[in-house]
JSON list of C-alpha atoms and ligand atoms in Angstrom, two decimals:
[
{"chain": "H", "resi": 142, "resn": "MET", "atom": "CA", "xyz": [-3.27, 30.12, 51.52]},
{"chain": "H", "resi": 143, "resn": "ALA", "atom": "CA", "xyz": [-5.29, 32.99, 50.12]},
{"chain": "H", "resi": 144, "resn": "GLU", "atom": "CA", "xyz": [-3.44, 35.67, 48.24]},
{"chain": "H", "resi": 145, "resn": "LEU", "atom": "CA", "xyz": [-3.23, 38.97, 50.08]},
{"chain": "H", "resi": 146, "resn": "GLU", "atom": "CA", "xyz": [-5.22, 41.68, 48.42]},
{"chain": "H", "resi": 147, "resn": "TYR", "atom": "CA", "xyz": [-3.73, 44.54, 50.40]},
{"chain": "H", "resi": 148, "resn": "GLN", "atom": "CA", "xyz": [-0.60, 44.58, 52.51]},
{"chain": "H", "resi": 149, "resn": "CYS", "atom": "CA", "xyz": [-0.10, 47.10, 55.30]},
{"chain": "H", "resi": 150, "resn": "CYS", "atom": "CA", "xyz": [2.81, 49.44, 54.47]},
{"chain": "H", "resi": 151, "resn": "TYR", "atom": "CA", "xyz": [3.82, 49.57, 58.13]},
{"chain": "H", "resi": 152, "resn": "CYS", "atom": "CA", "xyz": [3.62, 46.03, 59.51]},
{"chain": "H", "resi": 153, "resn": "GLU", "atom": "CA", "xyz": [3.53, 44.11, 56.19]},
{"chain": "H", "resi": 154, "resn": "GLU", "atom": "CA", "xyz": [0.58, 42.00, 57.35]},
{"chain": "H", "resi": 155, "resn": "GLY", "atom": "CA", "xyz": [-2.48, 41.53, 55.16]},
{"chain": "H", "resi": 156, "resn": "ILE", "atom": "CA", "xyz": [-5.43, 43.80, 55.77]},
{"chain": "H", "resi": 157, "resn": "ALA", "atom": "CA", "xyz": [-8.68, 41.97, 56.45]},
{"chain": "H", "resi": 158, "resn": "LYS", "atom": "CA", "xyz": [-11.98, 43.34, 55.23]},
{"chain": "H", "resi": 159, "resn": "GLY", "atom": "CA", "xyz": [-13.07, 43.42, 58.85]},
{"chain": "H", "resi": 160, "resn": "ASP", "atom": "CA", "xyz": [-10.72, 46.34, 59.44]},
{"chain": "H", "resi": 161, "resn": "ILE", "atom": "CA", "xyz": [-13.30, 48.82, 58.26]},
{"chain": "H", "resi": 162, "resn": "GLY", "atom": "CA", "xyz": [-11.14, 51.83, 59.06]},
{"chain": "H", "resi": 163, "resn": "ALA", "atom": "CA", "xyz": [-8.18, 50.61, 56.98]},
{"chain": "H", "resi": 164, "resn": "VAL", "atom": "CA", "xyz": [-6.84, 53.30, 54.67]},
{"chain": "H", "resi": 165, "resn": "ARG", "atom": "CA", "xyz": [-5.35, 53.82, 51.24]},
{"chain": "H", "resi": 166, "resn": "ILE", "atom": "CA", "xyz": [-2.65, 56.50, 51.29]},
{"chain": "H", "resi": 167, "resn": "VAL", "atom": "CA", "xyz": [-2.10, 58.15, 47.92]},
{"chain": "H", "resi": 168, "resn": "ILE", "atom": "CA", "xyz": [1.07, 60.15, 47.46]},
{"chain": "H", "resi": 169, "resn": "SER", "atom": "CA", "xyz": [1.59, 62.52, 44.56]},
{"chain": "H", "resi": 170, "resn": "GLY", "atom": "CA", "xyz": [3.91, 65.39, 43.86]},
{"chain": "H", "resi": 171, "resn": "LEU", "atom": "CA", "xyz": [2.51, 68.67, 45.08]},
{"chain": "H", "resi": 172, "resn": "TRP", "atom": "CA", "xyz": [3.41, 70.43, 41.84]},
{"chain": "H", "resi": 173, "resn": "ALA", "atom": "CA", "xyz": [2.89, 67.45, 39.53]},
{"chain": "H", "resi": 174, "resn": "GLN", "atom": "CA", "xyz": [0.57, 67.72, 36.56]},
{"chain": "H", "resi": 175, "resn": "ALA", "atom": "CA", "xyz": [-2.57, 65.61, 36.40]},
{"chain": "H", "resi": 176, "resn": "ASP", "atom": "CA", "xyz": [-0.61, 62.82, 34.73]},
{"chain": "H", "resi": 177, "resn": "GLY", "atom": "CA", "xyz": [2.19, 62.96, 37.30]},
{"chain": "H", "resi": 178, "resn": "SER", "atom": "CA", "xyz": [3.20, 59.79, 39.06]},
{"chain": "H", "resi": 179, "resn": "THR", "atom": "CA", "xyz": [1.44, 58.69, 42.20]},
{"chain": "H", "resi": 180, "resn": "GLN", "atom": "CA", "xyz": [2.08, 55.92, 44.69]},
{"chain": "H", "resi": 181, "resn": "GLU", "atom": "CA", "xyz": [-0.58, 54.12, 46.68]},
{"chain": "H", "resi": 182, "resn": "VAL", "atom": "CA", "xyz": [0.09, 52.33, 49.92]},
{"chain": "H", "resi": 183, "resn": "TYR", "atom": "CA", "xyz": [-2.33, 50.69, 52.34]},
{"chain": "H", "resi": 184, "resn": "ALA", "atom": "CA", "xyz": [-2.49, 50.55, 56.10]},
{"chain": "H", "resi": 185, "resn": "HIS", "atom": "CA", "xyz": [-4.45, 48.97, 58.92]},
{"chain": "H", "resi": 186, "resn": "SER", "atom": "CA", "xyz": [-6.52, 51.50, 60.82]},
{"chain": "H", "resi": 187, "resn": "GLU", "atom": "CA", "xyz": [-4.40, 50.89, 63.93]},
{"chain": "H", "resi": 188, "resn": "CYS", "atom": "CA", "xyz": [-1.10, 51.23, 62.07]},
{"chain": "H", "resi": 189, "resn": "ALA", "atom": "CA", "xyz": [-2.24, 54.40, 60.33]},
{"chain": "H", "resi": 190, "resn": "ALA", "atom": "CA", "xyz": [-3.35, 55.96, 63.59]},
{"chain": "H", "resi": 191, "resn": "ASP", "atom": "CA", "xyz": [-0.16, 54.96, 65.39]},
{"chain": "H", "resi": 192, "resn": "LYS", "atom": "CA", "xyz": [2.52, 55.37, 62.74]},
{"chain": "H", "resi": 193, "resn": "PHE", "atom": "CA", "xyz": [1.06, 58.00, 60.42]},
{"chain": "H", "resi": 194, "resn": "GLY", "atom": "CA", "xyz": [-1.19, 60.02, 62.71]},
{"chain": "H", "resi": 195, "resn": "ARG", "atom": "CA", "xyz": [1.32, 60.25, 65.52]},
{"chain": "H", "resi": 196, "resn": "ALA", "atom": "CA", "xyz": [4.11, 61.30, 63.14]},
{"chain": "H", "resi": 197, "resn": "LEU", "atom": "CA", "xyz": [2.21, 64.42, 62.11]},
{"chain": "H", "resi": 198, "resn": "SER", "atom": "CA", "xyz": [2.70, 67.76, 63.78]},
{"chain": "H", "resi": 199, "resn": "SER", "atom": "CA", "xyz": [0.42, 68.22, 66.77]},
{"chain": "H", "resi": 200, "resn": "SER", "atom": "CA", "xyz": [-1.18, 71.11, 64.89]},
{"chain": "H", "resi": 201, "resn": "VAL", "atom": "CA", "xyz": [-2.40, 68.75, 62.14]},
{"chain": "H", "resi": 202, "resn": "PRO", "atom": "CA", "xyz": [-5.60, 66.99, 63.09]},
{"chain": "H", "resi": 203, "resn": "PHE", "atom": "CA", "xyz": [-5.85, 63.33, 62.05]},
{"chain": "H", "resi": 204, "resn": "ASP", "atom": "CA", "xyz": [-8.77, 61.16, 63.05]},
{"chain": "H", "resi": 205, "resn": "ILE", "atom": "CA", "xyz": [-8.58, 57.59, 61.79]},
{"chain": "H", "resi": 206, "resn": "GLN", "atom": "CA", "xyz": [-12.23, 57.12, 62.69]},
{"chain": "H", "resi": 207, "resn": "ALA", "atom": "CA", "xyz": [-13.15, 59.52, 59.90]},
{"chain": "H", "resi": 208, "resn": "PHE", "atom": "CA", "xyz": [-12.15, 56.95, 57.29]},
{"chain": "H", "resi": 209, "resn": "ALA", "atom": "CA", "xyz": [-14.45, 54.16, 58.41]},
{"chain": "H", "resi": 210, "resn": "PRO", "atom": "CA", "xyz": [-17.60, 53.92, 56.33]},
{"chain": "H", "resi": 211, "resn": "ASP", "atom": "CA", "xyz": [-20.81, 54.64, 58.20]},
{"chain": "D", "resi": 438, "resn": "ZN", "atom": "ZN1", "xyz": [-0.42, 47.17, 59.82]}
]
């Protein structure tokens, strides 16, 4: 079995390269210095749209399609 390169932070399944809209979510402290700690997580495009996008306030636009390369 091939080793998973990226695991979705929502469903824990591997993310295939065919999911061209998959995203990397980088979290860092708002007031942190440049060398402050960051955390990266990864998500399927569908999971990001459903779990992340829908959790945002309705006043915050989020379009998962924007992250797919042209
Ligand atoms: Zn997922």
